[in-house]
PDB file of C-alpha atoms in Angstrom:
ATOM      1  CA  ASN Z   1      24.887 -53.434  27.779  1.00  0.00           C
ATOM      2  CA  ALA Z   2      26.774 -50.371  29.063  1.00  0.00           C
ATOM      3  CA  GLU Z   3      28.766 -50.298  25.831  1.00  0.00           C
ATOM      4  CA  MET Z   4      25.540 -50.272  23.770  1.00  0.00           C
ATOM      5  CA  GLN Z   5      24.201 -47.380  25.861  1.00  0.00           C
ATOM      6  CA  LEU Z   6      27.447 -45.479  25.337  1.00  0.00           C
ATOM      7  CA  VAL Z   7      27.279 -46.054  21.566  1.00  0.00           C
ATOM      8  CA  SER Z   8      23.632 -44.959  21.536  1.00  0.00           C
ATOM      9  CA  SER Z   9      24.438 -41.900  23.644  1.00  0.00           C
ATOM     10  CA  ASN Z  10      27.337 -40.981  21.340  1.00  0.00           C
ATOM     11  CA  ALA Z  11      25.101 -41.351  18.293  1.00  0.00           C
ATOM     12  CA  GLU Z  12      22.480 -39.069  19.870  1.00  0.00           C
ATOM     13  CA  LEU Z  13      25.152 -36.534  20.797  1.00  0.00           C
ATOM     14  CA  HIS Z  14      26.581 -36.642  17.276  1.00  0.00           C
ATOM     15  CA  GLN Z  15      23.100 -36.114  15.795  1.00  0.00           C
ATOM     16  CA  ALA Z  16      22.460 -33.206  18.178  1.00  0.00           C
ATOM     17  CA  CYS Z  17      25.768 -31.622  17.090  1.00  0.00           C
ATOM     18  CA  LEU Z  18      24.832 -32.042  13.433  1.00  0.00           C
ATOM     19  CA  ASN Z  19      21.413 -30.477  14.076  1.00  0.00           C
ATOM     20  CA  LEU Z  20      23.000 -27.578  15.947  1.00  0.00           C
ATOM     21  CA  GLU Z  21      25.523 -27.017  13.165  1.00  0.00           C
ATOM     22  CA  PHE Z  22      22.738 -27.125  10.556  1.00  0.00           C
ATOM     23  CA  ASN Z  23      20.601 -24.630  12.507  1.00  0.00           C
ATOM     24  CA  LYS Z  24      23.610 -22.369  13.081  1.00  0.00           C
ATOM     25  CA  THR Z  25      24.356 -22.401   9.355  1.00  0.00           C
ATOM     26  CA  LYS Z  26      20.712 -21.794   8.484  1.00  0.00           C
ATOM     27  CA  LEU Z  27      20.589 -18.761  10.790  1.00  0.00           C
ATOM     28  CA  ASN Z  28      24.067 -17.584   9.737  1.00  0.00           C
ATOM     29  CA  LEU Z  29      25.208 -17.475  13.365  1.00  0.00           C
ATOM     30  CA  PRO Z  30      28.871 -17.057  14.253  1.00  0.00           C
ATOM     31  CA  SER Z  31      30.882 -20.161  15.126  1.00  0.00           C
ATOM     32  CA  ILE Z  32      31.938 -20.873  18.689  1.00  0.00           C
ATOM     33  CA  ARG Z  33      35.320 -22.544  19.155  1.00  0.00           C
ATOM     34  CA  PRO Z  34      36.641 -24.093  22.377  1.00  0.00           C
ATOM     35  CA  ASP Z  35      39.786 -21.938  22.207  1.00  0.00           C
ATOM     36  CA  GLN Z  36      37.986 -18.569  22.000  1.00  0.00           C
ATOM     37  CA  SER Z  37      38.989 -15.883  24.481  1.00  0.00           C
ATOM     38  CA  GLU Z  38      36.496 -14.275  26.829  1.00  0.00           C
ATOM     39  CA  ALA Z  39      36.425 -11.146  24.648  1.00  0.00           C
ATOM     40  CA  GLU Z  40      35.691 -13.236  21.541  1.00  0.00           C
ATOM     41  CA  LEU Z  41      32.947 -15.119  23.382  1.00  0.00           C
ATOM     42  CA  HIS Z  42      31.463 -11.815  24.553  1.00  0.00           C
ATOM     43  CA  ASN Z  43      31.517 -10.552  20.958  1.00  0.00           C
ATOM     44  CA  THR Z  44      29.878 -13.767  19.739  1.00  0.00           C
ATOM     45  CA  GLN Z  45      27.214 -13.475  22.438  1.00  0.00           C
ATOM     46  CA  LYS Z  46      26.578  -9.886  21.357  1.00  0.00           C
ATOM     47  CA  GLN Z  47      26.155 -11.008  17.725  1.00  0.00           C
ATOM     48  CA  VAL Z  48      23.694 -13.727  18.738  1.00  0.00           C
ATOM     49  CA  GLU Z  49      21.712 -11.207  20.809  1.00  0.00           C
ATOM     50  CA  GLU Z  50      21.604  -8.877  17.787  1.00  0.00           C
ATOM     51  CA  TYR Z  51      20.302 -11.723  15.611  1.00  0.00           C
ATOM     52  CA  LEU Z  52      17.625 -12.500  18.191  1.00  0.00           C
ATOM     53  CA  ALA Z  53      16.650  -8.819  18.393  1.00  0.00           C
ATOM     54  CA  ARG Z  54      16.331  -8.697  14.593  1.00  0.00           C
ATOM     55  CA  ILE Z  55      14.148 -11.802  14.649  1.00  0.00           C
ATOM     56  CA  LYS Z  56      11.959 -10.225  17.335  1.00  0.00           C
ATOM     57  CA  GLU Z  57      11.679  -6.987  15.312  1.00  0.00           C
ATOM     58  CA  GLU Z  58      10.803  -8.930  12.177  1.00  0.00           C
ATOM     59  CA  ARG Z  59       8.094 -10.865  14.004  1.00  0.00           C
ATOM     60  CA  ALA Z  60       6.655  -7.607  15.344  1.00  0.00           C
ATOM     61  CA  ARG Z  61       6.803  -6.011  11.880  1.00  0.00           C
ATOM     62  CA  ILE Z  62       5.061  -8.964  10.291  1.00  0.00           C
ATOM     63  CA  SER Z  63       2.358  -8.979  12.956  1.00  0.00           C
ATOM     64  CA  CYS Z  64       1.651  -5.286  12.201  1.00  0.00           C
ATOM     65  CA  GLN Z  65       1.305  -5.702   8.458  1.00  0.00           C
ATOM     66  CA  PRO Z  66      -2.092  -6.160   6.901  1.00  0.00           C
ATOM     67  CA  SER Z  67      -2.385  -9.719   5.761  1.00  0.00           C
ATOM     68  CA  SER Z  68      -4.731 -11.885   3.827  1.00  0.00           C
ATOM     69  CA  MET Z  69      -6.187 -13.239   7.047  1.00  0.00           C
ATOM     70  CA  PRO Z  70      -9.980 -13.085   7.060  1.00  0.00           C
ATOM     71  CA  VAL Z  71     -10.051 -11.606  10.590  1.00  0.00           C
ATOM     72  CA  ARG Z  72     -10.057  -7.812  10.605  1.00  0.00           C
ATOM     73  CA  CYS Z  73      -8.228  -5.976  13.367  1.00  0.00           C
ATOM     74  CA  TYR Z  74     -11.430  -4.956  15.160  1.00  0.00           C
ATOM     75  CA  GLU Z  75     -12.583  -8.589  15.150  1.00  0.00           C
ATOM     76  CA  GLN Z  76      -9.443  -9.990  16.803  1.00  0.00           C
ATOM     77  CA  LEU Z  77      -9.609 -11.324  20.329  1.00  0.00           C
ATOM     78  CA  CYS Z  78      -7.444 -10.013  23.139  1.00  0.00           C
ATOM     79  CA  LYS Z  79      -4.105 -11.834  23.189  1.00  0.00           C
ATOM     80  CA  ALA Z  80      -4.144 -11.863  26.993  1.00  0.00           C
ATOM     81  CA  CYS Z  81      -7.615 -13.206  27.864  1.00  0.00           C
ATOM     82  CA  GLN Z  82      -8.886 -14.466  24.485  1.00  0.00           C
ATOM     83  CA  LEU Z  83     -12.391 -13.394  25.567  1.00  0.00           C
ATOM     84  CA  ARG Z  84     -12.953  -9.800  24.494  1.00  0.00           C
ATOM     85  CA  ARG Z  85     -12.148  -7.940  21.280  1.00  0.00           C
ATOM     86  CA  VAL Z  86      -9.051  -5.773  21.059  1.00  0.00           C
ATOM     87  CA  ASP Z  87      -9.668  -2.102  21.777  1.00  0.00           C
ATOM     88  CA  THR Z  88      -6.461  -0.846  23.383  1.00  0.00           C
ATOM     89  CA  MET Z  89      -3.136   0.298  21.941  1.00  0.00           C
ATOM     90  CA  LEU Z  90      -0.052  -0.419  24.014  1.00  0.00           C
ATOM     91  CA  LEU Z  91       2.634   2.245  24.060  1.00  0.00           C
ATOM     92  CA  PRO Z  92       5.342   2.785  22.975  1.00  0.00           C
ATOM     93  CA  CYS Z  93       5.181  -0.246  20.611  1.00  0.00           C
ATOM     94  CA  GLN Z  94       1.699   0.751  19.310  1.00  0.00           C
ATOM     95  CA  HIS Z  95       0.363  -2.797  19.082  1.00  0.00           C
ATOM     96  CA  VAL Z  96      -3.413  -3.064  19.275  1.00  0.00           C
ATOM     97  CA  ALA Z  97      -3.502  -6.522  20.784  1.00  0.00           C
ATOM     98  CA  VAL Z  98      -5.460  -6.436  24.040  1.00  0.00           C
ATOM     99  CA  CYS Z  99      -8.762  -5.369  25.567  1.00  0.00           C
ATOM    100  CA  ARG Z 100      -9.281  -2.486  27.997  1.00  0.00           C
ATOM    101  CA  VAL Z 101      -9.717  -4.923  30.910  1.00  0.00           C
ATOM    102  CA  CYS Z 102      -6.352  -6.644  30.402  1.00  0.00           C
ATOM    103  CA  SER Z 103      -4.266  -3.614  29.367  1.00  0.00           C
ATOM    104  CA  PRO Z 104      -3.692  -2.202  32.888  1.00  0.00           C
ATOM    105  CA  LEU Z 105      -2.481  -5.629  34.033  1.00  0.00           C
ATOM    106  CA  LEU Z 106       0.276  -6.009  31.436  1.00  0.00           C
ATOM    107  CA  TYR Z 107       3.937  -5.164  31.898  1.00  0.00           C
ATOM    108  CA  VAL Z 108       5.019  -6.366  28.437  1.00  0.00           C
ATOM    109  CA  CYS Z 109       3.304  -6.412  25.056  1.00  0.00           C
ATOM    110  CA  PRO Z 110       2.075  -9.909  24.132  1.00  0.00           C
ATOM    111  CA  SER Z 111       2.974  -9.246  20.481  1.00  0.00           C
ATOM    112  CA  CYS Z 112       6.567  -8.041  20.749  1.00  0.00           C
ATOM    113  CA  SER Z 113       7.516  -8.267  24.456  1.00  0.00           C
ATOM    114  CA  ALA Z 114       8.280  -4.536  24.625  1.00  0.00           C
ATOM    115  CA  GLN Z 115       7.807  -2.961  28.042  1.00  0.00           C
ATOM    116  CA  VAL Z 116       4.386  -1.306  28.328  1.00  0.00           C
ATOM    117  CA  GLN Z 117       4.696   2.296  29.501  1.00  0.00           C
ATOM    118  CA  SER Z 118       1.105   3.331  28.897  1.00  0.00           C
ATOM    119  CA  PHE Z 119      -1.947   2.453  26.849  1.00  0.00           C
ATOM    120  CA  ARG Z 120      -4.740   4.177  24.951  1.00  0.00           C
ATOM    121  CA  ARG Z 121      -8.216   3.037  24.066  1.00  0.00           C
ATOM    122  CA  VAL Z 122      -8.875   2.961  20.325  1.00  0.00           C
ATOM    123  CA  LEU Z 123     -12.069   3.140  18.345  1.00  0.00           C
ATOM    124  CA  PHE Z 124     -12.480   1.387  15.038  1.00  0.00           C
ATOM    125  CA  LEU Z 125     -14.464   3.233  12.414  1.00  0.00           C
ATOM    126  CA  ILE Z 126     -15.848   0.476  10.267  1.00  0.00           C
ATOM    127  CA  ARG Z 127     -16.716   1.328   6.704  1.00  0.00           C
ATOM    128  CA  GLU Z 128     -17.541  -1.627   4.540  1.00  0.00           C
ATOM    129  CA  SER Z 129     -16.662  -1.170   0.899  1.00  0.00           C
ATOM    130  CA  VAL Z 130     -19.639  -1.044  -1.407  1.00  0.00           C
ATOM    131  CA  ASP Z 131     -19.319  -2.200  -4.989  1.00  0.00           C
ATOM    132  CA  VAL Z 132     -21.001   0.181  -7.426  1.00  0.00           C
TER     133      VAL Z 132
END
């Protein structure tokens, strides 16, 4: 019975290694070898952090782009409370993602995790297009 558990555990570990290798390849992450020096590991860690920062930036960029979503910016709900409509821009990231009630309570932007230094209330001027 213990031998079967060991075989099962080894199979799971092997599958996890294959999944990790696949994900690493998919993300184009640097390889980590057991014989790497501390300096090499530090460099690898730095590269991974840069990849993660790029992913975070890309997510923030995508969230700022106009999309084909039917919800207009002024109709979106606050990402913090999900109760009121957005009406406040967080600075310095400039995301309009929260309401005026939640904005003073936030330390980081819910869209990009940037540190909130200040905020400004925004007004949406709504002009519906009219077909002539």
